[in-house]
Amino acid sequence: MRRIYLLILLLVICVSGYAQNADINNFIVKESLLKNSKLAIIAADSLDIPIEKINGTYTFSVSGFTQSIKFNGGVGVLPLQLERSAFVYIKHQNDTGTHSKLLYVHKKDGTLTPYVINSMWLVLFPALIIFLAFAFRKFIIAAVIILLIFIYFNHSNGLNLSTFFETIFDGLKRLF
């Protein structure tokens, strides 16, 4: 009887040793190593150090479209190719919460350069323009033109109104 308990204890210890922490709570987005106009998502810890032990299929929302991404060695490649510069909103939801990033991916000469955009800039820039318009009455027409250019630039590069507000609300949730 004692051998059976010892065997069960040994089995439980071995199984728990092979279990991996499969949560992706932070990620880095870079250009794929193949240079094929695709983005790679790299699982990382809170200090942006890659976690290489992440393997398996994870669900991400990429600019409103649900994508199943297979991770191997902590790296997963998005199946979508980018034809031009665009905003990309990547969101992953797991048991610990929602983790998202808004990126502006600049495409030049076949290379992709992603820039992470803090969601507070999406609030602060229009708020600053509106504040300046109310503070200086002569600035109202210029402020309206700047805001229209801001809205057109965002919309023409793939940041529609629903993604704009979703990014702001996710940023506010992270603050509180």
Tab-separated table of C-alpha atoms in Angstrom:
chain	number	residue	atom	x	y	z
A	1	MET	CA	0.000	0.000	0.000
A	2	ARG	CA	2.859	2.297	0.838
A	3	ARG	CA	4.403	1.714	-2.612
A	4	ILE	CA	1.155	2.741	-4.317
A	5	TYR	CA	1.046	6.048	-2.417
A	6	LEU	CA	4.691	6.668	-3.259
A	7	LEU	CA	4.034	5.887	-6.927
A	8	ILE	CA	1.014	8.222	-7.039
A	9	LEU	CA	3.004	10.998	-5.343
A	10	LEU	CA	5.861	10.549	-7.811
A	11	LEU	CA	3.421	10.630	-10.739
A	12	VAL	CA	1.786	13.862	-9.502
A	13	ILE	CA	5.178	15.523	-9.071
A	14	CYS	CA	6.269	14.509	-12.577
A	15	VAL	CA	3.050	15.742	-14.208
A	16	SER	CA	3.193	19.102	-12.442
A	17	GLY	CA	6.810	19.487	-13.561
A	18	TYR	CA	5.801	19.331	-17.226
A	19	ALA	CA	2.930	21.811	-16.933
A	20	GLN	CA	3.686	25.189	-18.434
A	21	ASN	CA	2.372	28.585	-17.490
A	22	ALA	CA	0.455	29.157	-20.710
A	23	ASP	CA	-0.723	32.708	-20.113
A	24	ILE	CA	0.408	35.467	-22.439
A	25	ASN	CA	0.133	38.639	-20.383
A	26	ASN	CA	2.412	40.797	-22.519
A	27	PHE	CA	3.650	40.614	-26.071
A	28	ILE	CA	6.018	42.351	-28.441
A	29	VAL	CA	5.158	42.911	-32.099
A	30	LYS	CA	7.932	42.919	-34.702
A	31	GLU	CA	8.361	42.173	-38.379
A	32	SER	CA	8.503	38.484	-39.237
A	33	LEU	CA	12.004	37.135	-39.809
A	34	LEU	CA	11.003	36.015	-43.294
A	35	LYS	CA	10.431	39.656	-44.387
A	36	ASN	CA	7.143	38.670	-46.049
A	37	SER	CA	5.082	41.705	-44.922
A	38	LYS	CA	3.777	39.781	-41.922
A	39	LEU	CA	3.973	40.665	-38.257
A	40	ALA	CA	5.305	38.353	-35.552
A	41	ILE	CA	3.942	38.348	-32.009
A	42	ILE	CA	6.522	37.465	-29.381
A	43	ALA	CA	5.285	36.391	-25.936
A	44	ALA	CA	7.071	38.422	-23.264
A	45	ASP	CA	7.056	39.067	-19.553
A	46	SER	CA	6.366	42.447	-17.939
A	47	LEU	CA	9.934	43.623	-18.693
A	48	ASP	CA	9.583	42.787	-22.429
A	49	ILE	CA	11.929	39.824	-22.138
A	50	PRO	CA	10.768	37.074	-24.538
A	51	ILE	CA	9.322	33.899	-23.026
A	52	GLU	CA	10.498	30.992	-25.164
A	53	LYS	CA	8.502	28.272	-23.406
A	54	ILE	CA	5.136	29.371	-24.856
A	55	ASN	CA	3.912	26.784	-27.355
A	56	GLY	CA	0.436	26.097	-28.707
A	57	THR	CA	-2.444	27.918	-30.350
A	58	TYR	CA	-3.760	31.177	-28.886
A	59	THR	CA	-6.630	33.395	-29.974
A	60	PHE	CA	-5.931	37.051	-30.751
A	61	SER	CA	-8.162	39.773	-32.101
A	62	VAL	CA	-6.363	41.679	-34.851
A	63	SER	CA	-8.120	44.921	-35.825
A	64	GLY	CA	-11.485	43.356	-35.022
A	65	PHE	CA	-10.859	39.981	-36.707
A	66	THR	CA	-10.357	36.861	-34.587
A	67	GLN	CA	-7.188	34.965	-35.464
A	68	SER	CA	-5.871	31.684	-34.071
A	69	ILE	CA	-2.106	32.040	-33.910
A	70	LYS	CA	0.216	29.090	-33.404
A	71	PHE	CA	3.145	29.854	-31.096
A	72	ASN	CA	6.364	27.916	-31.313
A	73	GLY	CA	9.211	28.898	-29.013
A	74	GLY	CA	7.296	31.986	-27.867
A	75	VAL	CA	6.825	33.372	-31.394
A	76	GLY	CA	3.655	33.407	-33.472
A	77	VAL	CA	3.258	34.896	-36.965
A	78	LEU	CA	0.078	36.678	-38.021
A	79	PRO	CA	-1.321	35.163	-41.228
A	80	LEU	CA	-2.333	38.548	-42.665
A	81	GLN	CA	0.038	40.456	-44.934
A	82	LEU	CA	0.167	44.229	-44.812
A	83	GLU	CA	0.053	45.933	-48.192
A	84	ARG	CA	0.679	49.453	-46.881
A	85	SER	CA	1.196	51.384	-43.666
A	86	ALA	CA	-1.713	50.954	-41.285
A	87	PHE	CA	-2.932	50.964	-37.711
A	88	VAL	CA	-3.128	47.480	-36.195
A	89	TYR	CA	-4.977	46.829	-32.941
A	90	ILE	CA	-3.943	43.507	-31.370
A	91	LYS	CA	-5.839	42.165	-28.372
A	92	HIS	CA	-5.505	38.934	-26.391
A	93	GLN	CA	-7.880	37.905	-23.625
A	94	ASN	CA	-7.129	35.239	-21.031
A	95	ASP	CA	-7.966	34.450	-17.390
A	96	THR	CA	-5.910	37.351	-16.045
A	97	GLY	CA	-7.607	39.967	-18.232
A	98	THR	CA	-7.388	41.676	-21.588
A	99	HIS	CA	-4.013	42.613	-23.007
A	100	SER	CA	-3.956	44.881	-26.023
A	101	LYS	CA	-1.687	47.147	-28.051
A	102	LEU	CA	-2.346	49.718	-30.723
A	103	LEU	CA	0.421	49.871	-33.310
A	104	TYR	CA	1.136	52.006	-36.302
A	105	VAL	CA	2.990	49.781	-38.752
A	106	HIS	CA	5.009	51.807	-41.237
A	107	LYS	CA	5.826	49.987	-44.462
A	108	LYS	CA	8.709	51.331	-46.497
A	109	ASP	CA	10.736	49.470	-49.137
A	110	GLY	CA	9.235	46.125	-48.125
A	111	THR	CA	10.174	46.391	-44.428
A	112	LEU	CA	7.699	46.836	-41.605
A	113	THR	CA	8.414	49.065	-38.632
A	114	PRO	CA	5.788	48.837	-35.854
A	115	TYR	CA	5.401	51.754	-33.442
A	116	VAL	CA	3.403	51.211	-30.243
A	117	ILE	CA	0.932	54.035	-29.594
A	118	ASN	CA	-0.188	54.808	-26.073
A	119	SER	CA	-3.973	55.074	-26.024
A	120	MET	CA	-3.817	58.245	-23.943
A	121	TRP	CA	-2.387	60.123	-26.949
A	122	LEU	CA	-5.643	59.398	-28.760
A	123	VAL	CA	-7.418	61.355	-26.020
A	124	LEU	CA	-4.829	64.025	-25.261
A	125	PHE	CA	-4.214	65.238	-28.823
A	126	PRO	CA	-7.862	66.098	-29.659
A	127	ALA	CA	-8.429	67.435	-26.126
A	128	LEU	CA	-5.409	69.744	-26.472
A	129	ILE	CA	-6.610	71.013	-29.868
A	130	ILE	CA	-10.108	71.662	-28.486
A	131	PHE	CA	-8.668	73.413	-25.421
A	132	LEU	CA	-6.518	75.666	-27.621
A	133	ALA	CA	-9.551	76.427	-29.817
A	134	PHE	CA	-11.558	77.573	-26.788
A	135	ALA	CA	-8.609	79.495	-25.320
A	136	PHE	CA	-7.795	81.366	-28.535
A	137	ARG	CA	-10.897	82.200	-30.579
A	138	LYS	CA	-8.850	82.901	-33.715
A	139	PHE	CA	-7.610	79.321	-33.628
A	140	ILE	CA	-11.085	77.742	-34.060
A	141	ILE	CA	-10.949	77.297	-37.844
A	142	ALA	CA	-7.405	75.905	-37.715
A	143	ALA	CA	-8.427	73.567	-34.868
A	144	VAL	CA	-11.369	72.212	-36.872
A	145	ILE	CA	-9.098	71.638	-39.882
A	146	ILE	CA	-6.467	69.873	-37.714
A	147	LEU	CA	-9.133	67.653	-36.118
A	148	LEU	CA	-10.553	66.752	-39.549
A	149	ILE	CA	-7.053	65.845	-40.774
A	150	PHE	CA	-6.531	63.759	-37.608
A	151	ILE	CA	-9.812	61.893	-38.162
A	152	TYR	CA	-9.106	61.371	-41.881
A	153	PHE	CA	-5.552	60.095	-41.224
A	154	ASN	CA	-6.801	57.633	-38.600
A	155	HIS	CA	-9.664	56.391	-40.756
A	156	SER	CA	-7.670	56.069	-43.981
A	157	ASN	CA	-5.005	53.995	-42.201
A	158	GLY	CA	-7.418	51.486	-40.703
A	159	LEU	CA	-8.310	53.021	-37.329
A	160	ASN	CA	-12.087	53.199	-37.535
A	161	LEU	CA	-14.287	54.762	-34.872
A	162	SER	CA	-15.103	51.521	-33.028
A	163	THR	CA	-11.426	50.552	-32.752
A	164	PHE	CA	-10.595	54.118	-31.673
A	165	PHE	CA	-13.025	53.973	-28.732
A	166	GLU	CA	-12.146	50.361	-27.874
A	167	THR	CA	-8.479	51.372	-27.610
A	168	ILE	CA	-9.332	54.306	-25.359
A	169	PHE	CA	-11.545	52.204	-23.067
A	170	ASP	CA	-8.907	49.452	-22.788
A	171	GLY	CA	-6.320	52.095	-21.903
A	172	LEU	CA	-8.590	53.563	-19.235
A	173	LYS	CA	-9.210	50.095	-17.766
A	174	ARG	CA	-5.467	49.567	-17.453
A	175	LEU	CA	-5.118	52.847	-15.555
A	176	PHE	CA	-7.641	51.856	-12.927
